[in-house]
mmCIF file of C-alpha atoms and ligand atoms in Angstrom:
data_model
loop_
_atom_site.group_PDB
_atom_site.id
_atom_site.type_symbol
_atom_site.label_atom_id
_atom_site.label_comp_id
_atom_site.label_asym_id
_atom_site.label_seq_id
_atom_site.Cartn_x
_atom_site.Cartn_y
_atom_site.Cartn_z
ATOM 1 C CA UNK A 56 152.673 81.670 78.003
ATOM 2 C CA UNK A 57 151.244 80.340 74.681
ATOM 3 C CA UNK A 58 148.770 78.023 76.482
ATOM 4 C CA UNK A 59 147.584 81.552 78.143
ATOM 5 C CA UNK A 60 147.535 83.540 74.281
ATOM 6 C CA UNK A 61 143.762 81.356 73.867
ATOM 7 C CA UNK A 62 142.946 81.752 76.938
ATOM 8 C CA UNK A 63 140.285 84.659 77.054
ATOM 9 C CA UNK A 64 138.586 83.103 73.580
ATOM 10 C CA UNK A 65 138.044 79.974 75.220
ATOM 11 C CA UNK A 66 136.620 81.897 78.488
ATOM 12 C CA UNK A 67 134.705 83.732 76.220
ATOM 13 C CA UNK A 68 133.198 80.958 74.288
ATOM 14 C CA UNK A 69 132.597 79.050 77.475
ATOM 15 C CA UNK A 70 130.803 81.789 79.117
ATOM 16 C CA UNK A 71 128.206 81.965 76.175
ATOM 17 C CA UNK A 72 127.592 78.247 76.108
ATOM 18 C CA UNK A 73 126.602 78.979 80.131
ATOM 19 C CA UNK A 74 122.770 79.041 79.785
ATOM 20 C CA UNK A 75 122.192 79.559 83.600
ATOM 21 C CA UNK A 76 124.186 81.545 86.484
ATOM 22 C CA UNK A 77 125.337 77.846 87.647
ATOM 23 C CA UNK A 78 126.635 77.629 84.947
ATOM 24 C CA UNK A 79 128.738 80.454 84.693
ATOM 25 C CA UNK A 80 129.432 80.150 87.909
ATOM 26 C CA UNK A 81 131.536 76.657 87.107
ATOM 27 C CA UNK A 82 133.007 78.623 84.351
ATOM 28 C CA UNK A 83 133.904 81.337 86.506
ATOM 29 C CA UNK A 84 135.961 78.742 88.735
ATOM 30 C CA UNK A 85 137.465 77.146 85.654
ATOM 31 C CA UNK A 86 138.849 80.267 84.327
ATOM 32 C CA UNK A 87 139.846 82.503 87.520
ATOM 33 C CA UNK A 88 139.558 79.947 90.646
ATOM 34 C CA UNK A 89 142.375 78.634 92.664
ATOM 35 C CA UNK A 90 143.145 75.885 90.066
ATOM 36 C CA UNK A 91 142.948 77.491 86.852
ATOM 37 C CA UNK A 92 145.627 77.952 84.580
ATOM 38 C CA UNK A 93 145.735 81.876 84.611
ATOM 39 C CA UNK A 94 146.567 80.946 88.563
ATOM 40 C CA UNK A 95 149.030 78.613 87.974
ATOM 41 C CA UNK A 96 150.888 80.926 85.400
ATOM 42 C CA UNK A 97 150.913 83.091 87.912
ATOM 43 C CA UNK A 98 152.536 80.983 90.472
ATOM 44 C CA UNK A 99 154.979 79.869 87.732
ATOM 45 C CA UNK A 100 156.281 83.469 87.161
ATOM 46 C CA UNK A 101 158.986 82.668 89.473
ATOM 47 C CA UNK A 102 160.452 80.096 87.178
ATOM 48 C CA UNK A 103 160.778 82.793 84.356
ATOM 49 C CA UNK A 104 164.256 84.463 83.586
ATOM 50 C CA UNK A 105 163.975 87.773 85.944
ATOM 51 C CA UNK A 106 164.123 89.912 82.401
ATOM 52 C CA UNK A 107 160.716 87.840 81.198
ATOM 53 C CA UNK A 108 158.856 87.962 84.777
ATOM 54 C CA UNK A 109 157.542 91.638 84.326
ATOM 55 C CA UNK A 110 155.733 91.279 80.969
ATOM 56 C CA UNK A 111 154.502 87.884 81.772
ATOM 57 C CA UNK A 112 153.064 89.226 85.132
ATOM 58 C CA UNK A 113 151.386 92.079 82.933
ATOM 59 C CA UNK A 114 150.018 89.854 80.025
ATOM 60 C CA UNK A 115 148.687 87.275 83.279
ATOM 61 C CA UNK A 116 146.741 90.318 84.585
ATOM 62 C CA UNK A 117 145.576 91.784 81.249
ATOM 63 C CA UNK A 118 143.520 88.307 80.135
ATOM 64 C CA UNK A 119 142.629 88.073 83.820
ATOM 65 C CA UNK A 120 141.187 91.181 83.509
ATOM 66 C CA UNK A 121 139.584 90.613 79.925
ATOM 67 C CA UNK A 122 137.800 87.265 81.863
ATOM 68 C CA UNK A 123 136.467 89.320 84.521
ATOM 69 C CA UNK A 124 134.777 91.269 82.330
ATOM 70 C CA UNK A 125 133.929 88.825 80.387
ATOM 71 C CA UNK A 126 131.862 86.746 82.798
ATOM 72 C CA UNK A 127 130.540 89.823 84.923
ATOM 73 C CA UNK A 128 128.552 91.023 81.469
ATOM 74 C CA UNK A 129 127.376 87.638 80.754
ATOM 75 C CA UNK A 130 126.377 87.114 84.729
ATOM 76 C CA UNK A 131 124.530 90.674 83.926
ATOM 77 C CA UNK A 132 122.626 89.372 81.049
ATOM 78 C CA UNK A 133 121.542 85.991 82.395
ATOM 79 C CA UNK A 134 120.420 87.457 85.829
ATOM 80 C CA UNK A 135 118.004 90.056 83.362
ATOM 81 C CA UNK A 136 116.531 86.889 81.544
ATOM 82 C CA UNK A 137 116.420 84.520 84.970
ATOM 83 C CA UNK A 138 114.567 88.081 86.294
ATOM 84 C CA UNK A 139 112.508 88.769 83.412
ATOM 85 C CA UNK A 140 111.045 84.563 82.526
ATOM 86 C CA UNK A 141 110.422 85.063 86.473
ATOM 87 C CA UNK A 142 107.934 87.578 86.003
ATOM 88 C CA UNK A 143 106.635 86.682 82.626
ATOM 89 C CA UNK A 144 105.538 83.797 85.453
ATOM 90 C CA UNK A 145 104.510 85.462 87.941
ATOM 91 C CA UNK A 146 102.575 88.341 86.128
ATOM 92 C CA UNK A 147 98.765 89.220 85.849
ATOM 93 C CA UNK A 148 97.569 89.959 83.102
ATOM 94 C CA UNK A 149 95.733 93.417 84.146
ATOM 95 C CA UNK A 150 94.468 93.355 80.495
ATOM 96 C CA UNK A 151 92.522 90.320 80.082
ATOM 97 C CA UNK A 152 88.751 91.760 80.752
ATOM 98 C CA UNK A 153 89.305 95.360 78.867
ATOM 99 C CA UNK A 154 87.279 96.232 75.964
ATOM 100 C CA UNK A 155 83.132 96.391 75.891
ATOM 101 C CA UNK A 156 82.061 95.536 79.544
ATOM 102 C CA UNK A 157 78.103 95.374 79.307
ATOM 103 C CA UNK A 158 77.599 96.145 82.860
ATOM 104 C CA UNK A 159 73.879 97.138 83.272
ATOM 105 C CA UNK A 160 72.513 99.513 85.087
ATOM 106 C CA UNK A 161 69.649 100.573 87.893
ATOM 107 C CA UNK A 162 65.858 100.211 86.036
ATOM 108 C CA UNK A 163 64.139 103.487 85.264
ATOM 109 C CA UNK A 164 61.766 103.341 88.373
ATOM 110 C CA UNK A 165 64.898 102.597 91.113
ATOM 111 C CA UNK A 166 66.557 105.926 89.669
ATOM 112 C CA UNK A 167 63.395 107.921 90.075
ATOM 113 C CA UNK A 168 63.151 106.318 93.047
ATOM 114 C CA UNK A 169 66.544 107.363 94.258
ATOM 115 C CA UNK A 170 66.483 110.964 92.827
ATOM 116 C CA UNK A 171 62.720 111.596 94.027
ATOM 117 C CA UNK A 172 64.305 110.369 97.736
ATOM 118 C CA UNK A 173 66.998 113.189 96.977
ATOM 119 C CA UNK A 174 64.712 115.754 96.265
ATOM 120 C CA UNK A 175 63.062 115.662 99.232
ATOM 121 C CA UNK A 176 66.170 114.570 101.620
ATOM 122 C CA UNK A 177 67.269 118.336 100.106
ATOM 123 C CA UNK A 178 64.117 120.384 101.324
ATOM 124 C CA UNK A 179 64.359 118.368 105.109
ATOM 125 C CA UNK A 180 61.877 115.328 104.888
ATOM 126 C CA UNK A 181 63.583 112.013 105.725
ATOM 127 C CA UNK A 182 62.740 108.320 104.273
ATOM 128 C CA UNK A 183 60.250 105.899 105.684
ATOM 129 C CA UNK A 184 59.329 102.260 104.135
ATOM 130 C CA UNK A 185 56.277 100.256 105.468
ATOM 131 C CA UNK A 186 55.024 97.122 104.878
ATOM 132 C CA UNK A 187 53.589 95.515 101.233
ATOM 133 C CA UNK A 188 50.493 93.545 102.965
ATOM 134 C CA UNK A 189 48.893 95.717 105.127
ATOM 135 C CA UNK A 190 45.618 95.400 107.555
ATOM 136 C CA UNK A 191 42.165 96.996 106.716
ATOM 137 C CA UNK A 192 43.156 99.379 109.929
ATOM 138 C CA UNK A 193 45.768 100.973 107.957
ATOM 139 C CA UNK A 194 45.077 100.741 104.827
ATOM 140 C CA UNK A 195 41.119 101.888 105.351
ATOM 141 C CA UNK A 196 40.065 102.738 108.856
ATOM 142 C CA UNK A 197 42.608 104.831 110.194
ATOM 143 C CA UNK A 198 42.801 106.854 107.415
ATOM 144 C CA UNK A 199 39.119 107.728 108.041
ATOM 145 C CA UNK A 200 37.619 104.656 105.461
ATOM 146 C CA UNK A 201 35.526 102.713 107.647
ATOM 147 C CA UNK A 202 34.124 99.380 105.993
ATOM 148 C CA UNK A 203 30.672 101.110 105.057
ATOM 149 C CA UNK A 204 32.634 103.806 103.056
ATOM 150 C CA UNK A 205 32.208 104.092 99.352
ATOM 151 C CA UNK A 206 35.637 105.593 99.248
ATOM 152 C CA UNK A 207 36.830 101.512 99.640
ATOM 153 C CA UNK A 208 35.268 101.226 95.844
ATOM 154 C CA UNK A 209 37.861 103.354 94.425
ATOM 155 C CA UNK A 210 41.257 101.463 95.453
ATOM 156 C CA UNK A 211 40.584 98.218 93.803
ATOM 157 C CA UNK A 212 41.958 96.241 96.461
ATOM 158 C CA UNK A 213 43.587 92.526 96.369
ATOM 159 C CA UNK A 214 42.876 90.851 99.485
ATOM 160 C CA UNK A 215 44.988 88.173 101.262
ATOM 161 C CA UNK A 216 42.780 84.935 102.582
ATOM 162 C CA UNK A 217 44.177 84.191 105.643
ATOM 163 C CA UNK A 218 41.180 83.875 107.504
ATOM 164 C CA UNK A 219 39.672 85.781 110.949
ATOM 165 C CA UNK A 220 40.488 87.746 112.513
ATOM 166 C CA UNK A 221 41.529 90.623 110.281
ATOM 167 C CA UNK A 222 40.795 91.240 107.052
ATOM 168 C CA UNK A 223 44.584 91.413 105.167
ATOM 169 C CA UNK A 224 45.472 92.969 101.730
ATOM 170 C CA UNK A 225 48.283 93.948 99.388
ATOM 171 C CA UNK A 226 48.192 97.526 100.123
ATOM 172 C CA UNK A 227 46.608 99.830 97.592
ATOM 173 C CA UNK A 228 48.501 102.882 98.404
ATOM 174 C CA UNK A 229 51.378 104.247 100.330
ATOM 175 C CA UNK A 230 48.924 105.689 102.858
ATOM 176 C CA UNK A 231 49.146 103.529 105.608
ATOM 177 C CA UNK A 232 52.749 104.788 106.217
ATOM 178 C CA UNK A 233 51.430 107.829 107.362
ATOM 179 C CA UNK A 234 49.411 105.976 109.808
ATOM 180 C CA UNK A 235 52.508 103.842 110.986
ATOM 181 C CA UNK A 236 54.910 106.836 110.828
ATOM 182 C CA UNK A 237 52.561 109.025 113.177
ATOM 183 C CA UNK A 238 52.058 105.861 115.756
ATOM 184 C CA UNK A 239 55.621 105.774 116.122
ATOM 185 C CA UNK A 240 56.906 109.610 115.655
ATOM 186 C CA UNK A 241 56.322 112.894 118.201
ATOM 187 C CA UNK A 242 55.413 115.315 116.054
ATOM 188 C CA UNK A 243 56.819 117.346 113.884
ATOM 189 C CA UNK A 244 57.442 114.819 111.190
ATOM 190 C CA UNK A 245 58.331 115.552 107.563
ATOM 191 C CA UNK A 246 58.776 112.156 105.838
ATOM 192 C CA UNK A 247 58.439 110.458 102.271
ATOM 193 C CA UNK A 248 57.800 106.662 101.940
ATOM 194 C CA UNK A 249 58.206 105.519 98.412
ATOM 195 C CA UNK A 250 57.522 101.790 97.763
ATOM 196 C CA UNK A 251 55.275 99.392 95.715
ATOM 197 C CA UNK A 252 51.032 99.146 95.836
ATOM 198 C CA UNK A 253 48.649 97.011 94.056
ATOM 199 C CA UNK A 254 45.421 97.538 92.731
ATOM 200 C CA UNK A 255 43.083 94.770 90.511
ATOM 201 C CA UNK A 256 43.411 97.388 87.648
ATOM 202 C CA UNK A 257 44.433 95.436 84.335
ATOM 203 C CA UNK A 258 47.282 96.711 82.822
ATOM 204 C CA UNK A 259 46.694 99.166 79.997
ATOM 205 C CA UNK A 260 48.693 101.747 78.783
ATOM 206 C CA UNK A 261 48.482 104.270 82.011
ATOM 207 C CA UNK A 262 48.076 101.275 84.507
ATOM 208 C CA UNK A 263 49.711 98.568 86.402
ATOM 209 C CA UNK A 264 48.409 96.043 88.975
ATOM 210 C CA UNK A 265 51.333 96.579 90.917
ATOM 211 C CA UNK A 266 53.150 100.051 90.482
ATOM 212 C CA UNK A 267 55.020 102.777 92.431
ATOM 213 C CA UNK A 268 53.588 105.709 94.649
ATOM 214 C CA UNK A 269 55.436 108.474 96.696
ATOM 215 C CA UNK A 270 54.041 109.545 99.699
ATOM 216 C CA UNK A 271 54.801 112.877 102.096
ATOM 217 C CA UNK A 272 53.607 113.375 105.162
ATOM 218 C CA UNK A 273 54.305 116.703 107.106
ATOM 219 C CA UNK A 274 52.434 117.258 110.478
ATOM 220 C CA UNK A 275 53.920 120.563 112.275
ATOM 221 C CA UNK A 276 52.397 123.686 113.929
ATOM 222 C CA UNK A 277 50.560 126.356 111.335
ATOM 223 C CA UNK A 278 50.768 124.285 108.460
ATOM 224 C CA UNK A 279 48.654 125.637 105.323
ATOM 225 C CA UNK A 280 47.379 124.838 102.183
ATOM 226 C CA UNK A 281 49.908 127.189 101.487
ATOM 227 C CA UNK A 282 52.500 125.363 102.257
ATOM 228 C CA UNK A 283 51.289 122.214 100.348
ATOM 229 C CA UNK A 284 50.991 124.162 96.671
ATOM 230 C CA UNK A 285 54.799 125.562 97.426
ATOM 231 C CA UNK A 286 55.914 122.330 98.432
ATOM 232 C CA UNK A 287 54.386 120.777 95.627
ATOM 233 C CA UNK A 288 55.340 123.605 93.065
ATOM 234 C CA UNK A 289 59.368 123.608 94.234
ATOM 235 C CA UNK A 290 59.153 119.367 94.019
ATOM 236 C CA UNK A 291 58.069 119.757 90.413
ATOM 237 C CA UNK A 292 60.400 121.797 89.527
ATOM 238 C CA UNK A 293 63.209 119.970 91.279
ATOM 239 C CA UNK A 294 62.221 116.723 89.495
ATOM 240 C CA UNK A 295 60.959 118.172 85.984
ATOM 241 C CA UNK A 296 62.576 121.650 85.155
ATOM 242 C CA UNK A 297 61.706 125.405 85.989
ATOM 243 C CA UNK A 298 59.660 125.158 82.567
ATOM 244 C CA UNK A 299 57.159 122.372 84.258
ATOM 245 C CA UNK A 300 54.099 124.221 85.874
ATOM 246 C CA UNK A 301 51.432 122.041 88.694
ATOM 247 C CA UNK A 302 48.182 123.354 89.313
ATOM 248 C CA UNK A 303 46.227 121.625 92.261
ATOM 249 C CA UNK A 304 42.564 120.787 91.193
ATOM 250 C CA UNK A 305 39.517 120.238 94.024
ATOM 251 C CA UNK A 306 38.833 116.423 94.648
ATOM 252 C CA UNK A 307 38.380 113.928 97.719
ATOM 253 C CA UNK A 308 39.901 111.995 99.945
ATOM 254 C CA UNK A 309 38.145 110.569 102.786
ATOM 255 C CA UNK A 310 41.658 110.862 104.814
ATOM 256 C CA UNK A 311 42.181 114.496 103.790
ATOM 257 C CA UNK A 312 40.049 117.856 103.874
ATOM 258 C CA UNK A 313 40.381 119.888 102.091
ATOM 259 C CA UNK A 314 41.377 117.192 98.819
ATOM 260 C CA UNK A 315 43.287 117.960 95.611
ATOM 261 C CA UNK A 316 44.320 116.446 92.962
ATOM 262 C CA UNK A 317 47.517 117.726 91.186
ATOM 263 C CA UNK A 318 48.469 118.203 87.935
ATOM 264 C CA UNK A 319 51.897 118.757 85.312
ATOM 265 C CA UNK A 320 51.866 120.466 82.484
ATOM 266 C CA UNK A 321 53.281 118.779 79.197
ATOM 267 C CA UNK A 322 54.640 120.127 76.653
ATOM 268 C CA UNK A 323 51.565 119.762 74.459
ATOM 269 C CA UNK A 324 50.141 122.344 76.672
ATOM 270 C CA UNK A 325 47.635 119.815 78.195
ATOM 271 C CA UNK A 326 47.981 118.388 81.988
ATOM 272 C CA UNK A 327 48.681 114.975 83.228
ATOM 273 C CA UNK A 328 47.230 113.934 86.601
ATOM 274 C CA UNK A 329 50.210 112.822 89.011
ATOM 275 C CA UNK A 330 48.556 112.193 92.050
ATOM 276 C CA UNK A 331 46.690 113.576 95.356
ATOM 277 C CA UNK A 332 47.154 115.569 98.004
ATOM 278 C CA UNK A 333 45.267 117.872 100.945
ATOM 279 C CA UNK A 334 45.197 118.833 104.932
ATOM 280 C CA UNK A 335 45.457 115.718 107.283
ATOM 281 C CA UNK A 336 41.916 115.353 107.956
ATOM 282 C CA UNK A 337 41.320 115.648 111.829
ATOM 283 C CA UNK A 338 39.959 112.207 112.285
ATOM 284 C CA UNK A 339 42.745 110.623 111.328
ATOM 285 C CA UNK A 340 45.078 112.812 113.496
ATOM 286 C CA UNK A 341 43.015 111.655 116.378
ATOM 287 C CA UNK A 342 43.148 107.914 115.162
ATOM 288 C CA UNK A 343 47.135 108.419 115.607
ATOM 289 C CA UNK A 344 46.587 110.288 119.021
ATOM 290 C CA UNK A 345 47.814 113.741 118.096
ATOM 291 C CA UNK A 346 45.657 116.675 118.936
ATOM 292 C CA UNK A 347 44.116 118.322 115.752
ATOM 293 C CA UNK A 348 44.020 121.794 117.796
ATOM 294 C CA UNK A 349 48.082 121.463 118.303
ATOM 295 C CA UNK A 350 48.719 120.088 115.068
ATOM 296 C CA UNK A 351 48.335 120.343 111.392
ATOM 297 C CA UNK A 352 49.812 119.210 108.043
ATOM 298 C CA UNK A 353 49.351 117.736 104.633
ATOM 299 C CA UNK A 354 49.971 114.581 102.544
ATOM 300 C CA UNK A 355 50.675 113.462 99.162
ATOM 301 C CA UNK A 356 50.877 110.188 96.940
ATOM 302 C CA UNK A 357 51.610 110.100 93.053
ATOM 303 C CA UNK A 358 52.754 107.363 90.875
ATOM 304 C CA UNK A 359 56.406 106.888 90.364
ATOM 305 C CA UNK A 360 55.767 104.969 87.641
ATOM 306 C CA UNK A 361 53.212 108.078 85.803
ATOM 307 C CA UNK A 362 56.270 110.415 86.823
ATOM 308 C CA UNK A 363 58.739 108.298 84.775
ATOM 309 C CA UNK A 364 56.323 107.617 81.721
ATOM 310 C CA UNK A 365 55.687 111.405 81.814
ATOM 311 C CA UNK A 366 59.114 112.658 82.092
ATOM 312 C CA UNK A 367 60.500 109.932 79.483
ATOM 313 C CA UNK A 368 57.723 110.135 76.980
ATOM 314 C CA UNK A 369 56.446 106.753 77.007
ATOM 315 C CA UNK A 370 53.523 105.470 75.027
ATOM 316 C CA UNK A 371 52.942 103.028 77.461
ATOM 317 C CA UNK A 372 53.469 102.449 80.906
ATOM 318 C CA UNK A 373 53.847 98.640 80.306
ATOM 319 C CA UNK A 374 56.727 99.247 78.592
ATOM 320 C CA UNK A 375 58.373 99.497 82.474
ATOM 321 C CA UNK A 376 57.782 95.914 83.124
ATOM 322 C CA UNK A 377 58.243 94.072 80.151
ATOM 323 C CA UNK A 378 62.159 94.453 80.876
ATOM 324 C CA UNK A 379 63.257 94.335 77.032
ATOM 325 C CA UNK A 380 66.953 95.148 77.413
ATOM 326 C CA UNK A 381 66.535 97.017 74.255
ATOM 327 C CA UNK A 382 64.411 99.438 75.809
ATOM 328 C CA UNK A 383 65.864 99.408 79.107
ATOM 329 C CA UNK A 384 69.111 100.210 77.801
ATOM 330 C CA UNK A 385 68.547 103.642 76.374
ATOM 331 C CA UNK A 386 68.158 105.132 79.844
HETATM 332 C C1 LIG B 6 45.809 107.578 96.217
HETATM 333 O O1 LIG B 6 46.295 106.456 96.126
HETATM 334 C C2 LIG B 6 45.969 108.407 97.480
HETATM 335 N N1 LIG B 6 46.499 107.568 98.533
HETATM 336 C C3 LIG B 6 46.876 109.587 97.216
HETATM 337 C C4 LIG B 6 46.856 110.588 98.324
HETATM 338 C C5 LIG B 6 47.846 110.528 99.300
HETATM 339 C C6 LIG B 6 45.856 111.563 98.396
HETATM 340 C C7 LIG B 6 47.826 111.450 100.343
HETATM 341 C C8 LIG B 6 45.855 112.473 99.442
HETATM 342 C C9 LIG B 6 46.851 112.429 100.391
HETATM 343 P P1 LIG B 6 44.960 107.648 93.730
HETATM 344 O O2 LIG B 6 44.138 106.450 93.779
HETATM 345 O O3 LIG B 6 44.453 108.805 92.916
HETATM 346 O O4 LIG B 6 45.261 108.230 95.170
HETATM 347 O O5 LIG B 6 46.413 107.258 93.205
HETATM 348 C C10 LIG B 6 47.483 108.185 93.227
HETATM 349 C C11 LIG B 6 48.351 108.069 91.975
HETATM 350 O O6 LIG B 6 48.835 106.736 91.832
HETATM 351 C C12 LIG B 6 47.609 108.330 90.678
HETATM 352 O O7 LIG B 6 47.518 109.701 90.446
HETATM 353 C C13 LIG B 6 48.516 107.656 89.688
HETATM 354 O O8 LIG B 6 49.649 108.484 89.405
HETATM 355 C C14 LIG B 6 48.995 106.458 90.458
HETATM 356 N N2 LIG B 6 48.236 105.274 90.096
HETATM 357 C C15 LIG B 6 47.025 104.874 90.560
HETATM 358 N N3 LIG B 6 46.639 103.717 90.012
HETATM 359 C C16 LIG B 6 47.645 103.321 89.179
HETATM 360 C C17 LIG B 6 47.872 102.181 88.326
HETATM 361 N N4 LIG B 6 47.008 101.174 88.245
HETATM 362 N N5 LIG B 6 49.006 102.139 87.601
HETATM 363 C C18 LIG B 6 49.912 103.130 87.702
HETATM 364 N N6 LIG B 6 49.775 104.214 88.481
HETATM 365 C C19 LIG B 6 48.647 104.320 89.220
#
């Protein structure tokens, strides 16, 4: 029995030293197994006096007990460390790429872009893109410019060489889409085709040799003037604010008739041109092979990139295509 008295500090020092569950696992047989001495006590009762046997079987199963618990608390804190170096291992670190993200964003003229497409996706039109280079027949003819006209002077066009048979050029407005769009749609069509046009203009503070124009196109039965100004009128206000007025003023268009120009007011109290409009003129209906006596509409174009200057309060339109992050940034 006195070899036994030590018994439970030894198993306790022992199961410390274990660093691993291995380990404590060969300290577990050395202090409980088959061969170990609290065991072989046990089997050694029977030599005892019959008077001794009773407490000797108790103290046995007291320091048995004392191990078990022992090594089961120690087996509980190793598995928690084996667990917790595991995951240390094993973890992502979720944290890595916080803090000040500079992420960017869409450019002024792509977010007009988007919210003009909105606008008009809201009163019914739908979205149309055409080409970039485009053929004197849609650019000119078909909308009513034959090569004689003085109306070609105005769009200061850059041409493409590439020889007979056609004459080929960057297109100088969104135009020709209404020309495409009417080839290939029954009527009634309400679309918008936003994209970029090109012009020789040099750049300046109001222009850009290649910039952005909106066009709308709605061919239907009964359509008015009318209809136009209202259209034109709920767009701006839409876009710009209740507090933005539009006034259409008289002008020309050889591919409309009658022609306006229209206006916004700014805040100054004076007006700012944003683009053109007017009734599909009847040759050009005919040059798409719809009846003028069936069918009627208007059309539009303004500059995306006049809109933006105008509702940001640029000095300078070139401002848009310098791509300063400084100035980009603010919006
Ligand atoms: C046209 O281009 C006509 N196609 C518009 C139109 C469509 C009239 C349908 C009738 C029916 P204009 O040349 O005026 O028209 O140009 C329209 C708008 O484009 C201008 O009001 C202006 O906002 C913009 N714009 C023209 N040139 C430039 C430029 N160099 N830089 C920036 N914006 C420009």
């Amino acid at each position: 029995m006195s070899d036994l008295e030590n018994l439970a500090n030894e198993a306790e020092e022992a199961s410390f030293a274990a660093s691993t569950l291995e380990n404590l696992e060969q300290v577990q047989a050395q202090f409980l197994g088959k061969k170990s001495k609290l065991v072989l006590a046990k089997k050694a009762l029977g030599t005892l006096p019959a008077e001794d046997r009773a407490n000797a079987g108790k103290e046995i199963n007291e320091i048995k007990g004392q191990i078990e618990q022992l090594i089961s608390s120690r087996k509980a804190a190793l598995q928690e460390s084996e667990w917790s170096s595991k995951f240390n291992k094993e973890r992502m670190d979720l944290t890595e790429r916080l803090g000040p993200i500079d992420r960017g964003h869409l450019h002024l003229i792509t977010q007009a872009r988007d919210e003009l497409e909105d606008v008009f996706i809201g009163m019914g039109y739908s979205v149309v893109e055409g080409p970039e280079v485009e053929t004197a027949w849609y650019n000119f003819e078909a909308l009513n410019i034959p090569d004689w006209h003085p109306a070609r002077g105005n769009f200061d066009t850059i041409f493409v060489d590439l020889g007979e048979p056609e004459e080929v050029m960057l297109r100088s407005h969104t135009s020709p889409v209404q020309i495409r769009t009417m080839e290939s749609q029954e009527p009634p069509i309400y679309i918008v085709a936003p994209g970029r046009t090109f012009r020789t203009d040099s750049a300046d503070a109001t222009h850009l040799p290649a910039f952005n124009q909106i066009e709308g196109l709605v061919i239907d039965k009964g359509i008015t003037m009318g209809d136009l100004a209202g259209t034109i009128d709920s767009f701006v206000h839409a876009f710009f604010g209740e507090e933005v007025k539009s006034r259409l003023r008289p002008s020309y268009f050889p591919f409309t008739e009658p022609s306006a120009e229209f206006d916004i007011s700014r805040s100054d109290g004076s007006w700012l041109e944003l683009g053109g409009c007017g009734m599909v003129h009847p040759n050009v209906l005919r040059n798409c092979n719809i009846d003028p006596e069936v069918w009627q509409g208007f059309a539009f174009g303004f500059g995306i990139d006049r809109l933006v200057s105008m509702r940001y309060q640029l000095d300078d339109i070139r401002e848009l295509v310098v791509n300063d992050a400084r100035f980009l940034r603010q919006f």
